[in-house]
CSV table of C-alpha atoms and ligand atoms in Angstrom, one decimal:
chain,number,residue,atom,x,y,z
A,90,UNK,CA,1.1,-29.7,-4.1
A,91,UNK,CA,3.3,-30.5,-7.0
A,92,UNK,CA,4.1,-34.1,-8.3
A,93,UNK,CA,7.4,-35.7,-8.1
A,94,UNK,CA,9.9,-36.1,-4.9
A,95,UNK,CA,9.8,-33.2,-2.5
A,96,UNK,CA,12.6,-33.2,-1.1
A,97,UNK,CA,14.7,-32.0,-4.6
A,98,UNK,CA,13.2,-28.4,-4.1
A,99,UNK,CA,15.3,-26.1,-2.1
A,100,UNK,CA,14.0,-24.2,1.1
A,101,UNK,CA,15.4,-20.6,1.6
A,102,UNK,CA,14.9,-19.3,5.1
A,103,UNK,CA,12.4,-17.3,4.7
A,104,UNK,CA,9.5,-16.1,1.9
A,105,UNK,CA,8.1,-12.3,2.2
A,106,UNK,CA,4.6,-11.6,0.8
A,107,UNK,CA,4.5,-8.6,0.0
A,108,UNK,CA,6.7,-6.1,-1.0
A,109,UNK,CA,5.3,-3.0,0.4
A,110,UNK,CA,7.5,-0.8,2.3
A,111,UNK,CA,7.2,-3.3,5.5
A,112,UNK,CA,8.2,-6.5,3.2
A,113,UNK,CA,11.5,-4.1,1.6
A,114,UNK,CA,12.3,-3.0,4.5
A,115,UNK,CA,12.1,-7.0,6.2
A,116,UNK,CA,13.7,-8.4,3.2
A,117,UNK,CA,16.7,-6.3,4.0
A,118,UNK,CA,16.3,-7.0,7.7
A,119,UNK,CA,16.5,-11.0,6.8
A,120,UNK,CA,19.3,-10.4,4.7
A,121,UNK,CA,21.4,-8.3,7.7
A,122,UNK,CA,20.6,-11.9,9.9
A,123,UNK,CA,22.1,-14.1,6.8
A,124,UNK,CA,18.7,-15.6,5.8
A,125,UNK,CA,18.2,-16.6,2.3
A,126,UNK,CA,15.4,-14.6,0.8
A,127,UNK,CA,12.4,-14.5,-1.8
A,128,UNK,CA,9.8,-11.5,-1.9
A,129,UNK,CA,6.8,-11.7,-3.8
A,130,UNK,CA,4.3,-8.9,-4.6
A,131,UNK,CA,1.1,-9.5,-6.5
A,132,UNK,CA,1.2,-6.1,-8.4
A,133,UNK,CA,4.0,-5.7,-11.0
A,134,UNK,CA,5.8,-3.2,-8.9
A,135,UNK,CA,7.5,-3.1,-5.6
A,136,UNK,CA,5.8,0.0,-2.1
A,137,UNK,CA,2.9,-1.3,-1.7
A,138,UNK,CA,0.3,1.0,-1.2
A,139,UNK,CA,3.1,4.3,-1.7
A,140,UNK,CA,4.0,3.1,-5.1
A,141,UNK,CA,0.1,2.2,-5.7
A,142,UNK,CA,-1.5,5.1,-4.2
A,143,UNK,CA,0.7,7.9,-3.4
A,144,UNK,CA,3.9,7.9,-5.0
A,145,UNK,CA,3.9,11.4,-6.0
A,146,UNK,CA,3.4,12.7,-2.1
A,147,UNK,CA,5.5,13.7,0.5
A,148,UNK,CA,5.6,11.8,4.0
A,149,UNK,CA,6.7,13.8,6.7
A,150,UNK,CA,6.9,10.6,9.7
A,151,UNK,CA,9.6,8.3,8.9
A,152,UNK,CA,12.6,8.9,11.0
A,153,UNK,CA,15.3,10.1,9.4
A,154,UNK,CA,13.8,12.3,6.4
A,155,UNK,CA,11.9,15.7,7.4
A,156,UNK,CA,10.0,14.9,4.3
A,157,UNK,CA,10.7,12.2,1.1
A,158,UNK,CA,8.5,11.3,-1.5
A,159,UNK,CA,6.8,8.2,-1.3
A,160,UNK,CA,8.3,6.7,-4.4
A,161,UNK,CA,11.9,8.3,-2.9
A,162,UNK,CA,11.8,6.0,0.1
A,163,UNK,CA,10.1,2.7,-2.2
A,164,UNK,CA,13.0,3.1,-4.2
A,165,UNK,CA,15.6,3.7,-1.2
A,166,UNK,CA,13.7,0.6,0.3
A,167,UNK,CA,14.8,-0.7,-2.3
A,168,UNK,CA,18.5,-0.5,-2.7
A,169,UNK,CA,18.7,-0.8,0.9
A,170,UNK,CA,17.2,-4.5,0.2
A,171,UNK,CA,19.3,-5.7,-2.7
A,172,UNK,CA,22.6,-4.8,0.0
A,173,UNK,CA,21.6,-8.7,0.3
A,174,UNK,CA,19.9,-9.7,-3.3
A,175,UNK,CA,16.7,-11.5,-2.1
A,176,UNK,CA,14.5,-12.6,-5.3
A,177,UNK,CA,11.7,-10.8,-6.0
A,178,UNK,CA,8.6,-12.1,-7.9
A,179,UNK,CA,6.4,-9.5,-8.9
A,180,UNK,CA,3.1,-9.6,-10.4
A,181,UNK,CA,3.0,-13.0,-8.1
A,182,UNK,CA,0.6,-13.4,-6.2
A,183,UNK,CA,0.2,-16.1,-3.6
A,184,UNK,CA,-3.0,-18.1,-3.0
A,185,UNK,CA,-1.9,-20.5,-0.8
A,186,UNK,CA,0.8,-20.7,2.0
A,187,UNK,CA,0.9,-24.1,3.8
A,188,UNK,CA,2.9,-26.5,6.1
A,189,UNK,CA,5.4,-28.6,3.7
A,190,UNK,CA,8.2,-31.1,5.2
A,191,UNK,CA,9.8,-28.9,7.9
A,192,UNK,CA,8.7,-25.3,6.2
A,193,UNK,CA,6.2,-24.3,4.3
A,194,UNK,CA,5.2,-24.5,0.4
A,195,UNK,CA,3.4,-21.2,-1.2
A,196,UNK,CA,1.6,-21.3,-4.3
A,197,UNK,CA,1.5,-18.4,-7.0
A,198,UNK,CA,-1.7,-17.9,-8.6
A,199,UNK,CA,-0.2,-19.5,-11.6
A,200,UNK,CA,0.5,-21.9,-10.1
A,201,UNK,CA,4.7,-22.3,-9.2
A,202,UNK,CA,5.4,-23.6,-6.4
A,203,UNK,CA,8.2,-22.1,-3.5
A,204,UNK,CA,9.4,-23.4,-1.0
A,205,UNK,CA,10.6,-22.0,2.3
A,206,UNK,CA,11.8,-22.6,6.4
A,207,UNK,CA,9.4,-19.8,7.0
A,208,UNK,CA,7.2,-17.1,5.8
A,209,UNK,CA,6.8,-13.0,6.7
A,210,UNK,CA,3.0,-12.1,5.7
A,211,UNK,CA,3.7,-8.4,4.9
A,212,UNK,CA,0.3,-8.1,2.6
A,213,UNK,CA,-0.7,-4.5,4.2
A,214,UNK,CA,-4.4,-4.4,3.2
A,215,UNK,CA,-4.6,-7.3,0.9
A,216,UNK,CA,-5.7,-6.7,-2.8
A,217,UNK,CA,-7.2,-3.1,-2.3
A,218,UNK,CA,-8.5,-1.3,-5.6
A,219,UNK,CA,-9.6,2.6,-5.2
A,220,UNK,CA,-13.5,2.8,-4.3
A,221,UNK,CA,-15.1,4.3,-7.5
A,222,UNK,CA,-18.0,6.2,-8.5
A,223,UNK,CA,-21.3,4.8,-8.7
A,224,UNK,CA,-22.6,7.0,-11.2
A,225,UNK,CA,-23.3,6.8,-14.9
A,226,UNK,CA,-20.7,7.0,-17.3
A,227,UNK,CA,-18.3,6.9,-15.1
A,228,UNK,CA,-16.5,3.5,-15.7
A,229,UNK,CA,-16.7,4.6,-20.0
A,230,UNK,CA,-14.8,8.2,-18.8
A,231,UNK,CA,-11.9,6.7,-16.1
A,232,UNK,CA,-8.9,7.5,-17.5
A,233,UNK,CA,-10.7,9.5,-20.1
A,234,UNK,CA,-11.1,12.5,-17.6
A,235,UNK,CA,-12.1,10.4,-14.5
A,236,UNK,CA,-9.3,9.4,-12.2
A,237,UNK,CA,-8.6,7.4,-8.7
A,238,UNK,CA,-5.1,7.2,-9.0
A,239,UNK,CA,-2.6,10.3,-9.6
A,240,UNK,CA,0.8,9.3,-11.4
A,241,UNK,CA,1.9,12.2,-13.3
A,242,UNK,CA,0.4,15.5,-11.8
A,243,UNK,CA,1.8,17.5,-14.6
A,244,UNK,CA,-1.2,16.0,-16.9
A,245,UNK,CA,-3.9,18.2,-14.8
A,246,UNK,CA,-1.3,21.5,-14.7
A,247,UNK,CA,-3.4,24.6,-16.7
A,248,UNK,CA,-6.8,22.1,-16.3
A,249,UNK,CA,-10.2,22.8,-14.3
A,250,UNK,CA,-10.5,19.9,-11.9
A,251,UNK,CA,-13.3,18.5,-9.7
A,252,UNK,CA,-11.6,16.9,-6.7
A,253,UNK,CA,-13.9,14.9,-4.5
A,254,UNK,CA,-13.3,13.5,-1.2
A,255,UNK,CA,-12.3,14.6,2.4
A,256,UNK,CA,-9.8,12.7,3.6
A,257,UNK,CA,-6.2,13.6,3.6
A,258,UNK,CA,-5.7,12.2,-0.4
A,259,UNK,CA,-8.1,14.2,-1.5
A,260,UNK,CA,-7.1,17.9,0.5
A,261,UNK,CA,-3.5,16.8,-0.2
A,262,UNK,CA,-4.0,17.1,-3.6
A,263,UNK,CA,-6.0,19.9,-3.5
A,264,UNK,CA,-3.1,21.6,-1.9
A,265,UNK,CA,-0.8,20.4,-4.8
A,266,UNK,CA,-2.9,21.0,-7.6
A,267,UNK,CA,-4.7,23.9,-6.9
A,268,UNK,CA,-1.1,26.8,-7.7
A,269,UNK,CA,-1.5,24.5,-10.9
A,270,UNK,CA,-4.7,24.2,-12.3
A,271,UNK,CA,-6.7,26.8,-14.0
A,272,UNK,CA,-9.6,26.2,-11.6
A,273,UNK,CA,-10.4,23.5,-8.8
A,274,UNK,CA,-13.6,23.1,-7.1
A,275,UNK,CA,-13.1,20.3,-4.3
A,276,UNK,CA,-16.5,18.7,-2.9
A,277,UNK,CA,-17.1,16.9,0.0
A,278,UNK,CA,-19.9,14.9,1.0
A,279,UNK,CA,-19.9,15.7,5.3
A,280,UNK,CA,-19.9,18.6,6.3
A,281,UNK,CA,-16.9,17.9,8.3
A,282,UNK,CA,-13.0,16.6,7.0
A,283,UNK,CA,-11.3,13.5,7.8
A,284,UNK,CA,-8.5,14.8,6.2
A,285,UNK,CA,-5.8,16.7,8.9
A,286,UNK,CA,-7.2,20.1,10.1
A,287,UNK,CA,-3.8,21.9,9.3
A,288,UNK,CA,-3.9,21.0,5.7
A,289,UNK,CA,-8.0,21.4,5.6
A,290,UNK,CA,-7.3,25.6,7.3
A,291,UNK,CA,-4.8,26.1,4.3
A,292,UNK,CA,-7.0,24.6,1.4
A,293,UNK,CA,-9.3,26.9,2.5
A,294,UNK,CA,-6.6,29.9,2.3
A,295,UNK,CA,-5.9,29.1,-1.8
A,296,UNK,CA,-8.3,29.9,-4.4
A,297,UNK,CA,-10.1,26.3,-4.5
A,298,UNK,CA,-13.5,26.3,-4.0
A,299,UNK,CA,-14.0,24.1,-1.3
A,300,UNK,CA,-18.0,23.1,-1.4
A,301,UNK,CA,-18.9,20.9,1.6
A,302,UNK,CA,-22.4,18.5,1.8
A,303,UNK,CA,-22.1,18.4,-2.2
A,304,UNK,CA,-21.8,15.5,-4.0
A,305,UNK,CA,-21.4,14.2,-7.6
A,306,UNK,CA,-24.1,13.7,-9.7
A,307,UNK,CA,-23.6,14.1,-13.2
A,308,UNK,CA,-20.7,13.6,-16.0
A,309,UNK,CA,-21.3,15.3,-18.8
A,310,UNK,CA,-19.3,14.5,-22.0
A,311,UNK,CA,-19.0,11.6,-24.9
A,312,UNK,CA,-15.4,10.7,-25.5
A,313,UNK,CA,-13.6,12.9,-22.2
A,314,UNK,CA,-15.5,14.6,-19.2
A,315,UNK,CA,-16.5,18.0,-19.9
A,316,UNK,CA,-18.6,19.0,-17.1
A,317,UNK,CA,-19.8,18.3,-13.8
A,318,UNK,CA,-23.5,18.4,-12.0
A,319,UNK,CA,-22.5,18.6,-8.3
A,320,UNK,CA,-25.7,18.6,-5.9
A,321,UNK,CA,-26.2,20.2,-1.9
A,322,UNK,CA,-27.3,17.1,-0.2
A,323,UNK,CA,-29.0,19.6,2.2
A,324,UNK,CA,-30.5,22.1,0.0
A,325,UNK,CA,-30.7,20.3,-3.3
A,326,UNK,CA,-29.6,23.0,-4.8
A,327,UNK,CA,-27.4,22.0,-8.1
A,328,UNK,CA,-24.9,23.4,-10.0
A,329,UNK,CA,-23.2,22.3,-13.4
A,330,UNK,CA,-20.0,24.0,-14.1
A,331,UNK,CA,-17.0,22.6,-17.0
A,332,UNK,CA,-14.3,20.6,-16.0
A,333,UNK,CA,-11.9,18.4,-17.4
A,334,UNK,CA,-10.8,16.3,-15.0
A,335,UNK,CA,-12.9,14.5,-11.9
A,336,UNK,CA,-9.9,13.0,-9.4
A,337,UNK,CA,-11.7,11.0,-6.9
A,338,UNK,CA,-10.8,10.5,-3.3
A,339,UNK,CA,-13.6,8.5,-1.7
A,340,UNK,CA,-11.3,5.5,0.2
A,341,UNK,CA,-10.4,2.1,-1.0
A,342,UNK,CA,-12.1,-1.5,-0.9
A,343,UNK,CA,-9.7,-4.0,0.8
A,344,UNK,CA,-10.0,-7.6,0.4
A,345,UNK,CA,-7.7,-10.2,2.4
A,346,UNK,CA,-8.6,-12.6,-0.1
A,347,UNK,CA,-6.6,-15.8,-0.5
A,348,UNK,CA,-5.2,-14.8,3.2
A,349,UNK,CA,-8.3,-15.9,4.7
A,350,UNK,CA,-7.9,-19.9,4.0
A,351,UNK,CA,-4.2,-20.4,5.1
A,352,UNK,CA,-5.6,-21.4,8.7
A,353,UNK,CA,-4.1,-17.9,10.2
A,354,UNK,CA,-6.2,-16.5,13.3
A,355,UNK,CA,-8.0,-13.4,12.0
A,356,UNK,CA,-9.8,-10.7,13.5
A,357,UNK,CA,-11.7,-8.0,11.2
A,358,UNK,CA,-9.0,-7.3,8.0
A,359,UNK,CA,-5.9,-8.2,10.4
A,360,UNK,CA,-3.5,-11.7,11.4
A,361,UNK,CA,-3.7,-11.8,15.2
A,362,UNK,CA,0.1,-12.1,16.4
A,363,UNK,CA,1.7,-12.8,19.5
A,364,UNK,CA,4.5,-10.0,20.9
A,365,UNK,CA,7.0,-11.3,18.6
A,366,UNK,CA,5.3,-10.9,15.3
A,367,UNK,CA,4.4,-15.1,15.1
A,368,UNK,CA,1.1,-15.9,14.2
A,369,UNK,CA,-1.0,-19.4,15.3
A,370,UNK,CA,1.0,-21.2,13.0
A,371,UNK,CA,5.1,-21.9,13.9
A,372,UNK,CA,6.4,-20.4,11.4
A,373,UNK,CA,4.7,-17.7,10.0
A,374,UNK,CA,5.3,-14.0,11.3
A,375,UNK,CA,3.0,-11.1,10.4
A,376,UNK,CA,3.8,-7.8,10.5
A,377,UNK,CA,2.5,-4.2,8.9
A,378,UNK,CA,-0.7,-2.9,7.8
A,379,UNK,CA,-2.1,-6.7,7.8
A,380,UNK,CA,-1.4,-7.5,11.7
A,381,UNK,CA,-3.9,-6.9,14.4
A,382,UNK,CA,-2.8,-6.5,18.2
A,383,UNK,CA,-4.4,-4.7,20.7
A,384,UNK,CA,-1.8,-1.7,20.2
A,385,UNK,CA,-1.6,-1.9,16.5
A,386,UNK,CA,-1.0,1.4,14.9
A,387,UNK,CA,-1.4,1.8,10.7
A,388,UNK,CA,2.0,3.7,9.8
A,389,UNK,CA,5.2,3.0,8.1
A,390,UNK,CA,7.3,3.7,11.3
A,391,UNK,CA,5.3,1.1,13.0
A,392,UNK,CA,5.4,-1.6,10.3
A,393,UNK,CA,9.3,-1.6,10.0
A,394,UNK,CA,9.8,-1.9,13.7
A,395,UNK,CA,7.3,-5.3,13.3
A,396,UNK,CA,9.3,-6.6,10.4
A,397,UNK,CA,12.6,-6.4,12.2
A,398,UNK,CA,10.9,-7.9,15.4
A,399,UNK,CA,9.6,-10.6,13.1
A,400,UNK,CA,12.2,-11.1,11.3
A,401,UNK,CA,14.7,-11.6,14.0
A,402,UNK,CA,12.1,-14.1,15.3
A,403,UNK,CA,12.0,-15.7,12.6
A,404,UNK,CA,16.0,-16.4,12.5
A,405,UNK,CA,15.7,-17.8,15.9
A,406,UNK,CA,12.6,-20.2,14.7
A,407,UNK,CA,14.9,-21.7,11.8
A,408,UNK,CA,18.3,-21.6,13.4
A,409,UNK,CA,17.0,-21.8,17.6
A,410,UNK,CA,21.2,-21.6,18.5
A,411,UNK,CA,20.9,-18.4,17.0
A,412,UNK,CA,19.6,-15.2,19.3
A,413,UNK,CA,16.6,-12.8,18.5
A,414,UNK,CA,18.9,-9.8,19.3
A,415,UNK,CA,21.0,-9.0,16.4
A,416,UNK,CA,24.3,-7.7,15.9
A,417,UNK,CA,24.2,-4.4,15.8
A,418,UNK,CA,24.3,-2.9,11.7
A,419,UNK,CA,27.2,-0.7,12.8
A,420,UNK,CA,29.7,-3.9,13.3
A,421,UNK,CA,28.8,-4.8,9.5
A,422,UNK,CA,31.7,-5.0,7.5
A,423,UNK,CA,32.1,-1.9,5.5
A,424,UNK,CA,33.4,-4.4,2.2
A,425,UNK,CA,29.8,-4.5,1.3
A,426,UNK,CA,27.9,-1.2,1.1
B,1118,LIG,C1,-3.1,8.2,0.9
B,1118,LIG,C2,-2.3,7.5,2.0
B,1118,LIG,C3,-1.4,8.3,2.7
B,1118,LIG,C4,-0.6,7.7,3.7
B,1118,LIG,N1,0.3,8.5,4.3
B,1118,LIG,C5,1.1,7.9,5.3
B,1118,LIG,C6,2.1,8.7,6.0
B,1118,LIG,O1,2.2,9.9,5.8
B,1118,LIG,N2,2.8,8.1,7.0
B,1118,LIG,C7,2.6,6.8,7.3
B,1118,LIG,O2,3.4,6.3,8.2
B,1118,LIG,N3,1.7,6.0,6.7
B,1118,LIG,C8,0.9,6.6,5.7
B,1118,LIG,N4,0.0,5.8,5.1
B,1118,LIG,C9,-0.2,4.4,5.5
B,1118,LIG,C10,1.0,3.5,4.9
B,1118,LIG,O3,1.0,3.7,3.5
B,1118,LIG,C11,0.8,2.1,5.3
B,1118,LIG,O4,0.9,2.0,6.7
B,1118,LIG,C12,1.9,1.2,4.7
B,1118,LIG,O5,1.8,1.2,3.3
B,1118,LIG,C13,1.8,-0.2,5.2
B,1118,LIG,O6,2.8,-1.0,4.5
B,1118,LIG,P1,2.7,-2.5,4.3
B,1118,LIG,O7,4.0,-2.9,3.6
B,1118,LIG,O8,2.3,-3.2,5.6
B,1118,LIG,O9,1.5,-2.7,3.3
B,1118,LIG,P2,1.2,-2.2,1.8
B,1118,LIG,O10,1.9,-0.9,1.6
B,1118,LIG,O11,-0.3,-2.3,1.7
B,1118,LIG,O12,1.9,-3.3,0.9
B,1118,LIG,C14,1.4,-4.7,0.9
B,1118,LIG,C15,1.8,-5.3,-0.4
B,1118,LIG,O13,1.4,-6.7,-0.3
B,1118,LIG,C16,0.9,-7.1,-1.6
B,1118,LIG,N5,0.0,-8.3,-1.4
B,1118,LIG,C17,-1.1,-8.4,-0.8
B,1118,LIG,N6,-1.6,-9.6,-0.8
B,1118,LIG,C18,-0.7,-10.3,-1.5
B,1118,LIG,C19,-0.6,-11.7,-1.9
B,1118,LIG,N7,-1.5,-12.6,-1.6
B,1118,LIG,N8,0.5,-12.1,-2.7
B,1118,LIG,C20,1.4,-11.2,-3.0
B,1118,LIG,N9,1.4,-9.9,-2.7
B,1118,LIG,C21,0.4,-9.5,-1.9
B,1118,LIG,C22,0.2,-5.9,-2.1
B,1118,LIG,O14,0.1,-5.9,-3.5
B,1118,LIG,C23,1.1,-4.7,-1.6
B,1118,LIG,O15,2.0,-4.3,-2.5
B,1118,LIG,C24,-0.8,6.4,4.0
B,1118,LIG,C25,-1.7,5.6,3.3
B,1118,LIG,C26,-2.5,6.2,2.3
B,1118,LIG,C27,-3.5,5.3,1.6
């Protein structure tokens, strides 16, 4: 808690953390109800895990677009927020979130101090970093031919790449890559995919060689990768063939860190909630990747119908004359657009 009187720092109405496409997409939903807004996001730039992980690919799911680039509908997220201008605080992350006067006061790991009437977890997975290789020289060669995160595809265009994984990131590349790259071998540990059997039958169509029960186990090369030792975890049977680029696909570590010790109800890597998004603590709504309820679906569709449901909620906890239901967005005035 700071020092000094209280009572001079100013509440807004509510404090998003998280500013993945559930917390844009609540920020602009607290702004349609009138609420005074701040967003924070602990990485230095706003959609979550579709700016972090995926920007590049296309998402066929949300109402309303047949398909749209991750980093389209971030950035659509976006504008559709600042309608509104809530602050946003990136590279903030919060530690703490506790009860203060008649709200709540969250601490940045830097320790500045907000203030606000209530708060919107929207922290999807937590801190997640991409699961890397455990094998030698592969921490000296990331970025140096060794890759877990693809921003600018164009960089492997005319290269022979080593994709390994078999989830949908992994084949989804594949698919993207392979009309571009001089050669790609894509391994896979199983002998079956987790990644969606449509996209797995047309891998398989393309000129990728698609090596299942293989896995990694050599780099070869001093300053950039060069080549690659894949092994049959079957047979044993190796092979070492050149490449220049290894993109990795093997999941991502999660950690709710500082989310654990605000007193929320947890259950496995979720914050239990109630039907209307609140969480044990008055106050404090949940709603995303992060929540756990018995019917709780991972998907972008799913998220933004929890952030308005919390969100509306959330107006009726700090103003109780007001009603859950909102207006409906088509009596807005058209003065602001
Ligand atoms: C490869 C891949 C493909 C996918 N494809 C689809 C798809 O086609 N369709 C679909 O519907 N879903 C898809 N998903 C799932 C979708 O991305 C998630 O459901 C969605 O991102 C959840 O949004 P969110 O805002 O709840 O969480 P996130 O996107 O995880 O955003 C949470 C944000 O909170 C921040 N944060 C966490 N802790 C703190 C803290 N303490 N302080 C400040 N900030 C914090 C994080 O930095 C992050 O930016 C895919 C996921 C992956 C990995």
């Amino acid at each position: 808690m700071p020092d000094g009187d209280h009572s001079q720092f100013q509440f807004l109405d509510i404090a998003i953390v998280g500013a993945g496409p559930v917390g844009l997409y609540a920020a602009f939903y607290a702004g349609l109800r009138g609420m005074s807004t701040v967003v924070f996001d602990s990485m230095a730039q706003t959609g979550g895990q579709l700016q972090a992980l995926y920007p590049k690919k296309k998402i066929y799911d949300v109402p309303g677009f047949t398909a749209i680039f991750a980093e389209e509908l971030v950035q659509n997220l976006k504008t559709q927020a600042e309608r509104y201008n809530p602050s946003f605080y990136l590279n903030t992350r919060i530690d703490v979130v506790r009860p203060f006067q008649n709200g709540f006061e969250l601490m940045s790991h830097q320790n500045e101090f907000f203030f606000a009437k209530s708060v919107l977890i929207a922290c999807g997975l937590g801190a997640f970093l991409p699961r890397k290789l455990d094998i030698q020289d592969a921490k000296k060669l990331e970025d140096r031919g060794v890759y877990y995160i693809i921003r600018n595809p164009e960089q492997f265009y005319g290269k022979r790449l080593l994709i390994i994984g078999g989830g949908d990131s992994a084949v989804d590349w594949g698919l993207t890559l392979v009309p571009h790259a001089k050669e790609l071998t894509l391994i896979h540990l199983m002998k079956k995919f987790q990644a969606h059997e449509m996209n797995v039958s047309e891998l398989l169509k393309t000129s990728a060689r698609v090596k299942t029960e293989y896995q990694l186990k050599a780099i070869h090369g001093e300053d950039k990768v060069e080549a690659a030792t894949i092994v049959n975890n079957v047979t044993g049977d190796e092979e070492t063939f050149p490449v220049d680029a290894i993109l990795c696909f093997i999941g991502f570590l999660t950690n709710l860190g500082p989310i654990k010790e605000w007193g929320l109800n947890i259950r496995g890597n979720g914050v239990v909630v109630d039907f209307d998004m609140s969480t044990n603590i008055p106050g404090i709504f949940a709603a995303g990747d992060i929540v756990y309820h018995p019917g709780k679906i991972r998907l972008i569709s799913t998220g933004f119908s929890e952030a308005a449901i919390a969100v509306n909620n959330a107006k009726h906890y700090i103003s109780p004359s007001e009603k859950v239901q909102p207006k409906h967005s088509t009596s807005l005035s058209e003065t602001k657009n």
